[in-house]
Short mmCIF file of C-alpha atoms and ligand atoms in Angstrom, two decimals:
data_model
loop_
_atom_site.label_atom_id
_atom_site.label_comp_id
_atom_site.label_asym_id
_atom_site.label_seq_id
_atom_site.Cartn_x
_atom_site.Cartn_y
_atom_site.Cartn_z
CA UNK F 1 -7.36 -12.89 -64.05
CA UNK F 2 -4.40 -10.36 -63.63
CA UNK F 3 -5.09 -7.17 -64.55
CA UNK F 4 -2.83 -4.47 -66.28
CA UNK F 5 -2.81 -1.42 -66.79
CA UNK F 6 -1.76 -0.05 -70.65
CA UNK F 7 -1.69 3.40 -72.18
CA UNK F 8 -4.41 3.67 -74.72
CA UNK F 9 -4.40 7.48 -75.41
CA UNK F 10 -1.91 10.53 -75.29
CA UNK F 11 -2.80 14.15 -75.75
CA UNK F 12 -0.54 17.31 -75.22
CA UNK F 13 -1.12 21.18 -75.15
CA UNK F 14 0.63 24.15 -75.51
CA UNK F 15 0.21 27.85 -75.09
CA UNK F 16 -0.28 29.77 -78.17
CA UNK F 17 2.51 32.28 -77.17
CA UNK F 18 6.14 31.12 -78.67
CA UNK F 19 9.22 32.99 -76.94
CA UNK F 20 12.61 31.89 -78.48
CA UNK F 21 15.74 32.90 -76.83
CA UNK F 22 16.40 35.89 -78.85
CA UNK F 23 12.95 37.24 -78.05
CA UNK F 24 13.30 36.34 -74.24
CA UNK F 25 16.69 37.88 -74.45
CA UNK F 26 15.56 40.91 -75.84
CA UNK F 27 12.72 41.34 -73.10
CA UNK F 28 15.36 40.27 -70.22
CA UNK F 29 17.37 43.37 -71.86
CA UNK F 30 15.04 45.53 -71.58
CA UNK F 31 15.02 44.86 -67.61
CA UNK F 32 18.88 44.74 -67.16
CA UNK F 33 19.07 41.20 -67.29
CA UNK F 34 22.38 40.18 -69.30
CA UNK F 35 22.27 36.85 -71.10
CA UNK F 36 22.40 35.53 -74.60
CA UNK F 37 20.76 32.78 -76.65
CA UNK F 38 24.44 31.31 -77.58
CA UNK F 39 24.85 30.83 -74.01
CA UNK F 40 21.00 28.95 -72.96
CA UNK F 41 21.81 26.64 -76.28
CA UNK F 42 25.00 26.24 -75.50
CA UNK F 43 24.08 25.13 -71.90
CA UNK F 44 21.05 23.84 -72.00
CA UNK F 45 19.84 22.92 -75.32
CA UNK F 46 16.98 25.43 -75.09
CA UNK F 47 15.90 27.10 -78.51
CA UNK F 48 12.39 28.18 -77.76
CA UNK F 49 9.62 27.75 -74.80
CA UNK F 50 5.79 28.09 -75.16
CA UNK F 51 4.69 31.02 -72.10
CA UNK F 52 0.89 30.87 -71.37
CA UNK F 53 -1.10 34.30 -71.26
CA UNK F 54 -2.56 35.61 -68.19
CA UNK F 55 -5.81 33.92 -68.22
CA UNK F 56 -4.36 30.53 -69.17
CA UNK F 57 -3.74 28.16 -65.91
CA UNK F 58 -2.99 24.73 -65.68
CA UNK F 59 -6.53 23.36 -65.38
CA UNK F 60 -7.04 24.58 -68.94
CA UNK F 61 -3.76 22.84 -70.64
CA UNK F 62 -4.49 19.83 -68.40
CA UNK F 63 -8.06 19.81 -69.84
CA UNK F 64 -7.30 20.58 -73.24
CA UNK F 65 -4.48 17.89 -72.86
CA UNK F 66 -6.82 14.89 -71.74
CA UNK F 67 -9.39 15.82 -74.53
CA UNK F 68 -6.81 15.07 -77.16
CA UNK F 69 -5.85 11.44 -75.28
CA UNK F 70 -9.73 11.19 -74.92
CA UNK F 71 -10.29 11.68 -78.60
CA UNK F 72 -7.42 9.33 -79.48
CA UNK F 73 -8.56 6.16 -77.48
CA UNK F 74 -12.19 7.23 -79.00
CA UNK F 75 -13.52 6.92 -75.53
CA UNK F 76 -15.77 8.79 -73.70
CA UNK F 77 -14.85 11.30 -70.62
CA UNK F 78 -17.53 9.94 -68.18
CA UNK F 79 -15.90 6.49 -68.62
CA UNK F 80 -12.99 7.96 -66.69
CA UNK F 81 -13.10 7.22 -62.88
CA UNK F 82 -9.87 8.16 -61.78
CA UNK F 83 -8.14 11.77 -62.63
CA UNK F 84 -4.50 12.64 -61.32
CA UNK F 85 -3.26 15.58 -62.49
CA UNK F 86 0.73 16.27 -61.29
CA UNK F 87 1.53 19.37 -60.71
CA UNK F 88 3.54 21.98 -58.88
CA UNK F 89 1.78 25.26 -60.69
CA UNK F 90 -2.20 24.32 -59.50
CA UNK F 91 -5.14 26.88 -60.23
CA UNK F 92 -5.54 27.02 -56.53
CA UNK F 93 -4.59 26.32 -53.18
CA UNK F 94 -7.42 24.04 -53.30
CA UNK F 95 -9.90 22.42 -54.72
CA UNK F 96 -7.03 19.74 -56.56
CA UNK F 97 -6.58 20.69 -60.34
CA UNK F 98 -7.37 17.18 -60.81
CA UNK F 99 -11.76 18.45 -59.60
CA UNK F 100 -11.22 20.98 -61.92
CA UNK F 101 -10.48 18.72 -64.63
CA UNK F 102 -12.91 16.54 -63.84
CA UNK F 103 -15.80 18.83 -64.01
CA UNK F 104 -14.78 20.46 -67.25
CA UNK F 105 -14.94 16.84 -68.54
CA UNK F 106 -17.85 16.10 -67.31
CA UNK F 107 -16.95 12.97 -65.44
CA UNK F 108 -18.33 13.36 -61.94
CA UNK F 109 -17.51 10.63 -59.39
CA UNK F 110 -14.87 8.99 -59.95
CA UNK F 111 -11.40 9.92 -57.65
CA UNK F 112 -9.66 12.94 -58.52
CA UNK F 113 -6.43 13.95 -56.84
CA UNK F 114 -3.00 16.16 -57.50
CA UNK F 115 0.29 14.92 -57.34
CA UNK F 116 2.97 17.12 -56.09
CA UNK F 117 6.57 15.63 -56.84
CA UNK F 118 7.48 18.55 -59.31
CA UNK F 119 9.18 17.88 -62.20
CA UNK F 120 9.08 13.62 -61.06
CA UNK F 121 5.39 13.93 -60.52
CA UNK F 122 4.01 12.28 -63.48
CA UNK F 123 6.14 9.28 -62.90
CA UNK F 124 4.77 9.60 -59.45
CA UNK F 125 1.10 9.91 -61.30
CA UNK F 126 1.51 7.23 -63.51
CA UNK F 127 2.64 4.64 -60.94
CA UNK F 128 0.09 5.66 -58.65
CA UNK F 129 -2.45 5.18 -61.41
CA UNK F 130 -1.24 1.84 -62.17
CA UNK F 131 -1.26 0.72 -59.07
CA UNK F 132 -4.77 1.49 -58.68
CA UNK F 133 -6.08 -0.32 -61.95
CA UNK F 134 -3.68 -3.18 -61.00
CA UNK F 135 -5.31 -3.42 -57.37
CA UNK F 136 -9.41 -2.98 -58.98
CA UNK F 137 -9.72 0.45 -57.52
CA UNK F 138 -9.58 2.21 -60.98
CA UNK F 139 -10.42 0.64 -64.56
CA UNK F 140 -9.67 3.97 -66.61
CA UNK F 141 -7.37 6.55 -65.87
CA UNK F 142 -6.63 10.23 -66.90
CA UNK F 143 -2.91 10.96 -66.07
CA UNK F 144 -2.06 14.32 -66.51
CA UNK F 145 1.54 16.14 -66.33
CA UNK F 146 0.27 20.37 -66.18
CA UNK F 147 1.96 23.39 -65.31
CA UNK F 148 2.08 27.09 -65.86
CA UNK F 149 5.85 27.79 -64.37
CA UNK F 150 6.49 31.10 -65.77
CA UNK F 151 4.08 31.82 -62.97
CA UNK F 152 6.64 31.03 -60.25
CA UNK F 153 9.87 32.52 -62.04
CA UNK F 154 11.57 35.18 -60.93
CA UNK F 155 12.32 37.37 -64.30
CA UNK F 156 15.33 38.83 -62.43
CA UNK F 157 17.10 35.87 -61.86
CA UNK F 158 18.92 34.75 -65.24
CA UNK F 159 19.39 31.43 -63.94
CA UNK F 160 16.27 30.30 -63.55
CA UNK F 161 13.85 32.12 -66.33
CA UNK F 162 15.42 31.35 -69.45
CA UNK F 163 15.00 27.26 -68.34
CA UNK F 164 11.30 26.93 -68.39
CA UNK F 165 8.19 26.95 -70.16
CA UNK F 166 4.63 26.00 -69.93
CA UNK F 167 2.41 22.66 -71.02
CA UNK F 168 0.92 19.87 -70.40
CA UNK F 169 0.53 16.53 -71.19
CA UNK F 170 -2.07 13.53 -71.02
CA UNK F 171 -1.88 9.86 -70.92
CA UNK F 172 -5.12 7.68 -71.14
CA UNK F 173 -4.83 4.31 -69.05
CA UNK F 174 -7.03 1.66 -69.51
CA UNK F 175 -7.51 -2.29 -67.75
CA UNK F 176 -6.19 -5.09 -69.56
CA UNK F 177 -5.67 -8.55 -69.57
CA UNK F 178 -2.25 -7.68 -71.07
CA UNK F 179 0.81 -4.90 -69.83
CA UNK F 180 0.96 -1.91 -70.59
CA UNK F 181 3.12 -0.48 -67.65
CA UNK F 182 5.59 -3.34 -67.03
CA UNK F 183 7.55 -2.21 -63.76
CA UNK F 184 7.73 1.88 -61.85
CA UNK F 185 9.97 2.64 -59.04
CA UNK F 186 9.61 5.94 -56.71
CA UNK F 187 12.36 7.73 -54.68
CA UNK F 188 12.40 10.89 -52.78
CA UNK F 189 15.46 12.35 -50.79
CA UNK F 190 13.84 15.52 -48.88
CA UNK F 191 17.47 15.94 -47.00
CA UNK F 192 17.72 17.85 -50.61
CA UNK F 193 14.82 19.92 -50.32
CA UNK F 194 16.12 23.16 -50.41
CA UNK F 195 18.26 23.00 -54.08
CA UNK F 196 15.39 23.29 -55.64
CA UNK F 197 11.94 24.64 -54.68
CA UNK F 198 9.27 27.47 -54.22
CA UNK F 199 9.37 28.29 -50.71
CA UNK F 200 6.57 29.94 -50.24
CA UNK F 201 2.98 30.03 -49.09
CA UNK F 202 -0.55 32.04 -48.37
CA UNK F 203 -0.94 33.46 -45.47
CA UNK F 204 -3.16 35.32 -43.42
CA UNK F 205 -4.60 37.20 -46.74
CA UNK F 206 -1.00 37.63 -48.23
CA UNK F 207 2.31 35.52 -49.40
CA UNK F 208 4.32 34.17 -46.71
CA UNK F 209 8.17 32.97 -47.52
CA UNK F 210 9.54 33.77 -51.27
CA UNK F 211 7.29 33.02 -54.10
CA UNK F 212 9.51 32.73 -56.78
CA UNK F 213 11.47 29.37 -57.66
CA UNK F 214 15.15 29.26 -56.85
CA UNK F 215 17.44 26.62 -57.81
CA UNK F 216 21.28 25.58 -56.77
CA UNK F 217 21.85 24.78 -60.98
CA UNK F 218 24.85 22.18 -60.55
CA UNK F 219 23.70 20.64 -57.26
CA UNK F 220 20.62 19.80 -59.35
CA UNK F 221 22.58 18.29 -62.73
CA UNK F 222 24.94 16.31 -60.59
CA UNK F 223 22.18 14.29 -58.45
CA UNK F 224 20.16 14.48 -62.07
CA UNK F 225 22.34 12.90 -63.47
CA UNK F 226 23.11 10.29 -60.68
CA UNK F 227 19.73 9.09 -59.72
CA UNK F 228 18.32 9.15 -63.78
CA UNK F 229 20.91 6.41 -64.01
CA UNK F 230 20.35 4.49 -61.07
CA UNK F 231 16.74 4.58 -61.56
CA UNK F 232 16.14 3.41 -65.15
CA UNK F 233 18.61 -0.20 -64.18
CA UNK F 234 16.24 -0.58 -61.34
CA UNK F 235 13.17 -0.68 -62.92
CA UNK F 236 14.33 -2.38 -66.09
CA UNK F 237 15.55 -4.86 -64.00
CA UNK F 238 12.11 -5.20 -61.63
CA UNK F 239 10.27 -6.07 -65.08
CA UNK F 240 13.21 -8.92 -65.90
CA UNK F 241 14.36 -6.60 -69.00
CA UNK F 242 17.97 -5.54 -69.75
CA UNK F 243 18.21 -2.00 -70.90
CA UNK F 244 19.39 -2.62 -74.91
CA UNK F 245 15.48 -3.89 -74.98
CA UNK F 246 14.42 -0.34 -74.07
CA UNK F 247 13.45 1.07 -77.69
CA UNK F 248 12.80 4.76 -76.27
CA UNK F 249 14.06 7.01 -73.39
CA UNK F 250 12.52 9.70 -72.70
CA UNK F 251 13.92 11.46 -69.52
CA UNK F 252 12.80 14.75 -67.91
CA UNK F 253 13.31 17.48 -70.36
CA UNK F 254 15.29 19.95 -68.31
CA UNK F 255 18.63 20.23 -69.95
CA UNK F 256 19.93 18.35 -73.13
CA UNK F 257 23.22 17.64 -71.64
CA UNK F 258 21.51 16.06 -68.66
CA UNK F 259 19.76 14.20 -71.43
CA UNK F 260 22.98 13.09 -73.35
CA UNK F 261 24.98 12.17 -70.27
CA UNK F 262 21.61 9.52 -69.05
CA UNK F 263 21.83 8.11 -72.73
CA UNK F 264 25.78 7.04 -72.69
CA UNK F 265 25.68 6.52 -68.91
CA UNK F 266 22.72 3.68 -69.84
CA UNK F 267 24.82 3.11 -73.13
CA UNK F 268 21.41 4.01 -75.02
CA UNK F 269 22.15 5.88 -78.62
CA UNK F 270 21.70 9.37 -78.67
CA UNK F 271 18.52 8.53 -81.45
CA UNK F 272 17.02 6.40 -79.42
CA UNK F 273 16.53 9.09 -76.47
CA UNK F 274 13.86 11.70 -77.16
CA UNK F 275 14.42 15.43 -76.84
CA UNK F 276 12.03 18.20 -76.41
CA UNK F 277 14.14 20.81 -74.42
CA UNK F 278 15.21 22.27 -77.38
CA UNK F 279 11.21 23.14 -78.53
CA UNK F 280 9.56 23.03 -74.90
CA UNK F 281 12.18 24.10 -72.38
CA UNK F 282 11.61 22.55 -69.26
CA UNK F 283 7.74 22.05 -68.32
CA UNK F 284 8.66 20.31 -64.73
CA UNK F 285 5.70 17.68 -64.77
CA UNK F 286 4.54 18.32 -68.18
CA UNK F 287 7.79 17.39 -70.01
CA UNK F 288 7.78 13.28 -70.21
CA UNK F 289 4.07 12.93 -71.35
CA UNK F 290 4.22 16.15 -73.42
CA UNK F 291 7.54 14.01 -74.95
CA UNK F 292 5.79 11.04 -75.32
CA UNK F 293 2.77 12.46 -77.07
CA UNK F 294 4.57 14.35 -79.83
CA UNK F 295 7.17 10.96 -80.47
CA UNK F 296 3.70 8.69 -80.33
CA UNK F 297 2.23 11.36 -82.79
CA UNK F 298 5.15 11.76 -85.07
CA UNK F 299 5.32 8.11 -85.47
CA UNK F 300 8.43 7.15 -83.80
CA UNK F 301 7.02 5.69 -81.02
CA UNK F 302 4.83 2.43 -82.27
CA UNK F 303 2.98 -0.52 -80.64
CA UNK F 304 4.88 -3.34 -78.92
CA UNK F 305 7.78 -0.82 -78.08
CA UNK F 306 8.86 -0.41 -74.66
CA UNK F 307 9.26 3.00 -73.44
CA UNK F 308 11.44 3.95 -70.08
CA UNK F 309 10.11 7.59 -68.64
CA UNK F 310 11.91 9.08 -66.11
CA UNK F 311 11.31 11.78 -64.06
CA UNK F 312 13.57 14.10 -61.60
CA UNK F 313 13.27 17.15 -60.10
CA UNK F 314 12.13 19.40 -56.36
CA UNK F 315 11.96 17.39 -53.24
CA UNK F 316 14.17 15.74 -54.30
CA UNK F 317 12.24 13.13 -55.53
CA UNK F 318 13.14 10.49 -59.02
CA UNK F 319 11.23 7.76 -60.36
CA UNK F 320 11.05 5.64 -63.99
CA UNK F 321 8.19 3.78 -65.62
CA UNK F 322 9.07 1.19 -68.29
CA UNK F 323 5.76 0.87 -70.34
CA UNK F 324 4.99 -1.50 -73.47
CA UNK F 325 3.14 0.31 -75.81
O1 UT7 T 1 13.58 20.46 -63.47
C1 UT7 T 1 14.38 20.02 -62.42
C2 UT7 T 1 15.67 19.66 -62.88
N1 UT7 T 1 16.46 20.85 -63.18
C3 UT7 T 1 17.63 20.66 -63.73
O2 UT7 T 1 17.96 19.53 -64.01
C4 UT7 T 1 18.56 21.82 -63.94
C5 UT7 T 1 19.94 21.34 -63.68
N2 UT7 T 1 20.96 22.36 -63.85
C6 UT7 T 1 21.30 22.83 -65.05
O3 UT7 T 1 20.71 22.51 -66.06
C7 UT7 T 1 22.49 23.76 -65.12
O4 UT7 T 1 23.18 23.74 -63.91
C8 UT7 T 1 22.13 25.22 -65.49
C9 UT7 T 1 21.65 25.29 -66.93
C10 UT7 T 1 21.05 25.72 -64.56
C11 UT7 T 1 23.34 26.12 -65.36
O5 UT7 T 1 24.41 25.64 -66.15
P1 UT7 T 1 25.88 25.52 -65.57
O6 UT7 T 1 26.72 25.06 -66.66
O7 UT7 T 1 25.80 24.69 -64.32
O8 UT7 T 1 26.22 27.03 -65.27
P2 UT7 T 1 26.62 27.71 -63.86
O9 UT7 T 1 25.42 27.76 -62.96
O10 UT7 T 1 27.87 27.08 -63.37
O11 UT7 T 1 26.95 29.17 -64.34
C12 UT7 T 1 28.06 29.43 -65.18
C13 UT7 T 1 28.12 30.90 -65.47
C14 UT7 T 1 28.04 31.75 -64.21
O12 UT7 T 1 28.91 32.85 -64.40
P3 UT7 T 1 30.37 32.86 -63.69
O13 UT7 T 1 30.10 32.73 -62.23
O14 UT7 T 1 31.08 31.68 -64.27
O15 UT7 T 1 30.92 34.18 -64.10
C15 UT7 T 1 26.63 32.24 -64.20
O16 UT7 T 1 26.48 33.48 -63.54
O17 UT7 T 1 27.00 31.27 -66.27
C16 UT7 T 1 26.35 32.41 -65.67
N3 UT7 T 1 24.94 32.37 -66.04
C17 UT7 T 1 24.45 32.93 -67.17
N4 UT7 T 1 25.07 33.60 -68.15
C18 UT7 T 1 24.30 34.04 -69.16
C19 UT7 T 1 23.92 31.77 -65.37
N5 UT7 T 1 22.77 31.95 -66.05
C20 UT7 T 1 23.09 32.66 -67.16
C21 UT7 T 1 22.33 33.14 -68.25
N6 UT7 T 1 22.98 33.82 -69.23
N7 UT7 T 1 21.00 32.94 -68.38
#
């Protein structure tokens, strides 16, 4: 019999702490910084971001995130056997997030493993996990998208701290006789490495390199935009689909114009593509499944639609899933 894999559960969280722009922009005063909210809406879409509180690290969103897609498929946590957490913000250097998570759920045994493709990595998560259930090495799978950013932001630099916020996102997958994930294709491009990243490290008892993220903004949109494009054809067309049968796109959340310009490139209507950069900002790994929750939740999303996820970001790395709900 071939086996699929299939979503079965979704769960999201969010830190309790709401920052809109006018807040943010207020505190950013209040160190010299000189921006506005007219001009983060205006460019980015960005109304509001969720900023977790000192205690508050990814293990606990990720945790609090799989719960919800536990509770959901009405399945219990030491069913799980496989745990991939994506992330570029984890609680430590090591042990994985993913151990972390595991433990908390009380589901000892299985594998448990972090991603790191940054803002692609729960593409990269997802069609890692489905590889495994499709190949017997997994029957149920915890994919989680989790990140504190506002850990790695540099509150100095306007052009990178009024883009982010913190989250993350869960998706339960389960074996089937029946798909579920119908096609996922991976890219990276590490000649690009350096328009986006965190260059830094620990080191001999201290921080080696620059911990803060830095980013070369239109470098970034441009290839965004590019490779979001090329990316959702391919993998419609590896599961035989065309993309007017794609009922929902939901693309990395990192900029609503990045957003709008995927949707007419793939001549998708703007209603049909769902947006959480205005509400979320953007949550790097957390964004598509934290996307995909709330439109699942909020009814929009139902069963038997097929849902294209996308995700781009640091590396550089790109990747799509095309799932049937
Ligand atoms: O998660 C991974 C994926 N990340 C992305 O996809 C991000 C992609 N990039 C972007 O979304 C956009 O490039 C940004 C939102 C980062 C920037 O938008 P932009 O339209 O490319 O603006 P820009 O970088 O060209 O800057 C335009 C102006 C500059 O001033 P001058 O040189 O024209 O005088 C900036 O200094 O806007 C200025 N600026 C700001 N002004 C007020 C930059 N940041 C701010 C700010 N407030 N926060």
């Amino acid at each position: 019999m071939t086996v699929f894999s299939r979503i079965v559960g979704t769960g999201s969280a969010l830190p309790e702490r709401r920052v809109d722009n006018d807040e943010l922009c207020r505190e950013l005063a209040a160190r010299g910084i000189e921006t506005s909210s007219d001009w983060i809406v205006e460019r980015t879409g960005i109304r509001q971001r969720h900023l977790a509180a000192p205690e508050t690290s990814s293990s606990m969103l990720a945790i609090e995130a799989a719960r919800k897609a536990l509770e959901m498929a009405g399945v219990a946590a030491e069913t799980v056997d496989l745990i991939i957490v994506a992330t570029s913000t984890p609680d430590y250097v090591f042990p994985s997030t993913a151990c972390l998570v595991q433990k908390a759920l009380g589901a000892p045994g299985g594998a448990a493993f972090d991603v790191q493709a940054v803002c692609s990595g729960f593409a990269y998560g997802l069609a890692t996990a489905d590889a495994m259930i499709r190949t017997g090495m997994a029957h149920r799978a915890l994919v989680i998208g989790a990140e504190v950013f506002s850990r790695i932001l540099d509150w100095n630099d306007r052009g990178t701290c009024v883009l982010f916020g913190d989250g993350a996102g869960a998706v339960l997958l389960d074996a089937g006789s029946t798909p579920g994930i119908l096609a996922a294709r991976l890219h990276a491009d590490g000649r690009h490495e350096g328009i986006l990243r965190t260059a830094g490290n620990v080191s001999g008892g201290g921080i080696t390199g620059h911990p803060f993220l830095t980013m070369d903004g239109q470098a970034v949109f441009k290839l965004a935009v590019s490779v979001l494009d090329s990316v959702a054809r391919e993998t419609v067309a590896a599961a035989g689909m065309a993309v007017s049968d794609v009922d929902w796109l939901i693309p990395h959340q990192a900029n609503v114009r990045i957003l709008q310009a995927t949707g007419r490139k793939l001549g998708i209507p703007p209603e049909r593509v769902i947006v959480t950069v205005d509400q979320h900002a953007n949550t790097s790994a957390a964004s598509v499944p934290l996307a995909l929750d709330l439109a699942i939740r909020d009814g929009r999303i139902k069963p038997g639609q097929h849902v294209l996820m996308e995700g781009v970001g640091g590396g550089f790395t790109w990747g799509a899933v095309l799932v049937r709900m």
